């Protein structure tokens, strides 16, 4: 497992999961089931430790709809207390 993207934004570490779909998906649960969310949170904690960073984390989701070439950004797609 690996993180798709890690970005710095205003002293905040943003972990971004990127998904592509051929049709619109309304339900984040379909894109990020609990097991996947937990894996992302654990990988992010490991990444922070490896880079010796103490920062707040935000978990975002980018959904690329390949049928109409649109990208949807969902900030705070994973809430740590939901994992």
Tab-separated table of C-alpha atoms in Angstrom:
chain	number	residue	atom	x	y	z
A	1	UNK	CA	0.000	0.000	0.000
A	2	UNK	CA	1.074	3.541	-0.661
A	3	UNK	CA	-0.300	7.042	-0.440
A	4	UNK	CA	-1.402	8.566	-3.744
A	5	UNK	CA	-0.286	12.103	-2.914
A	6	UNK	CA	0.955	14.068	0.087
A	7	UNK	CA	0.829	17.856	-0.104
A	8	UNK	CA	1.667	20.747	2.187
A	9	UNK	CA	-0.951	23.467	2.434
A	10	UNK	CA	-0.673	26.314	4.969
A	11	UNK	CA	1.317	24.205	7.482
A	12	UNK	CA	-1.149	21.376	7.023
A	13	UNK	CA	-0.263	17.973	5.585
A	14	UNK	CA	-2.943	16.912	3.124
A	15	UNK	CA	-3.089	13.256	2.151
A	16	UNK	CA	-4.939	12.823	-1.128
A	17	UNK	CA	-6.531	9.616	-2.353
A	18	UNK	CA	-7.174	9.633	-6.102
A	19	UNK	CA	-9.891	7.486	-7.668
A	20	UNK	CA	-11.024	7.254	-11.274
A	21	UNK	CA	-14.496	6.166	-12.288
A	22	UNK	CA	-16.439	5.819	-15.545
A	23	UNK	CA	-19.629	7.057	-13.931
A	24	UNK	CA	-20.589	9.395	-11.150
A	25	UNK	CA	-20.323	7.912	-7.675
A	26	UNK	CA	-22.329	9.658	-4.997
A	27	UNK	CA	-21.322	7.560	-2.004
A	28	UNK	CA	-17.878	8.020	-0.471
A	29	UNK	CA	-18.370	4.671	1.288
A	30	UNK	CA	-18.185	2.991	-2.130
A	31	UNK	CA	-14.922	4.735	-2.963
A	32	UNK	CA	-13.351	4.517	0.480
A	33	UNK	CA	-14.615	1.554	2.477
A	34	UNK	CA	-13.623	1.434	6.166
A	35	UNK	CA	-10.685	-0.922	5.593
A	36	UNK	CA	-9.214	1.407	2.946
A	37	UNK	CA	-9.721	4.484	5.151
A	38	UNK	CA	-7.927	2.796	8.038
A	39	UNK	CA	-5.023	1.823	5.765
A	40	UNK	CA	-4.686	5.423	4.527
A	41	UNK	CA	-4.701	6.831	8.075
A	42	UNK	CA	-2.046	4.334	9.177
A	43	UNK	CA	0.142	5.058	6.147
A	44	UNK	CA	-0.180	8.789	6.793
A	45	UNK	CA	0.914	8.367	10.426
A	46	UNK	CA	3.897	6.339	9.228
A	47	UNK	CA	4.735	8.998	6.628
A	48	UNK	CA	4.662	11.753	9.280
A	49	UNK	CA	6.955	9.739	11.561
A	50	UNK	CA	9.397	8.950	8.753
A	51	UNK	CA	9.585	12.624	7.778
A	52	UNK	CA	9.797	13.741	11.410
A	53	UNK	CA	6.841	16.067	10.966
A	54	UNK	CA	4.386	17.145	13.600
A	55	UNK	CA	1.473	18.586	11.733
A	56	UNK	CA	-2.250	18.376	11.504
A	57	UNK	CA	-3.505	16.042	8.811
A	58	UNK	CA	-6.340	16.398	6.373
A	59	UNK	CA	-7.519	13.566	4.159
A	60	UNK	CA	-8.943	14.565	0.787
A	61	UNK	CA	-10.353	12.623	-2.122
A	62	UNK	CA	-10.030	13.419	-5.826
A	63	UNK	CA	-12.496	11.597	-8.038
A	64	UNK	CA	-11.739	11.641	-11.754
A	65	UNK	CA	-14.820	10.887	-13.858
A	66	UNK	CA	-13.346	9.451	-17.051
A	67	UNK	CA	-16.672	9.606	-18.895
A	68	UNK	CA	-16.961	13.403	-18.788
A	69	UNK	CA	-13.364	14.325	-17.829
A	70	UNK	CA	-14.414	16.075	-14.609
A	71	UNK	CA	-12.475	16.065	-11.368
A	72	UNK	CA	-14.268	16.393	-8.040
A	73	UNK	CA	-12.306	17.410	-4.950
A	74	UNK	CA	-13.722	16.365	-1.593
A	75	UNK	CA	-11.880	17.945	1.339
A	76	UNK	CA	-11.959	16.074	4.654
A	77	UNK	CA	-13.186	12.903	2.940
A	78	UNK	CA	-11.809	10.867	5.839
A	79	UNK	CA	-12.355	11.922	9.406
A	80	UNK	CA	-9.920	10.135	11.715
A	81	UNK	CA	-12.576	9.594	14.384
A	82	UNK	CA	-14.669	7.718	11.790
A	83	UNK	CA	-11.928	5.145	11.184
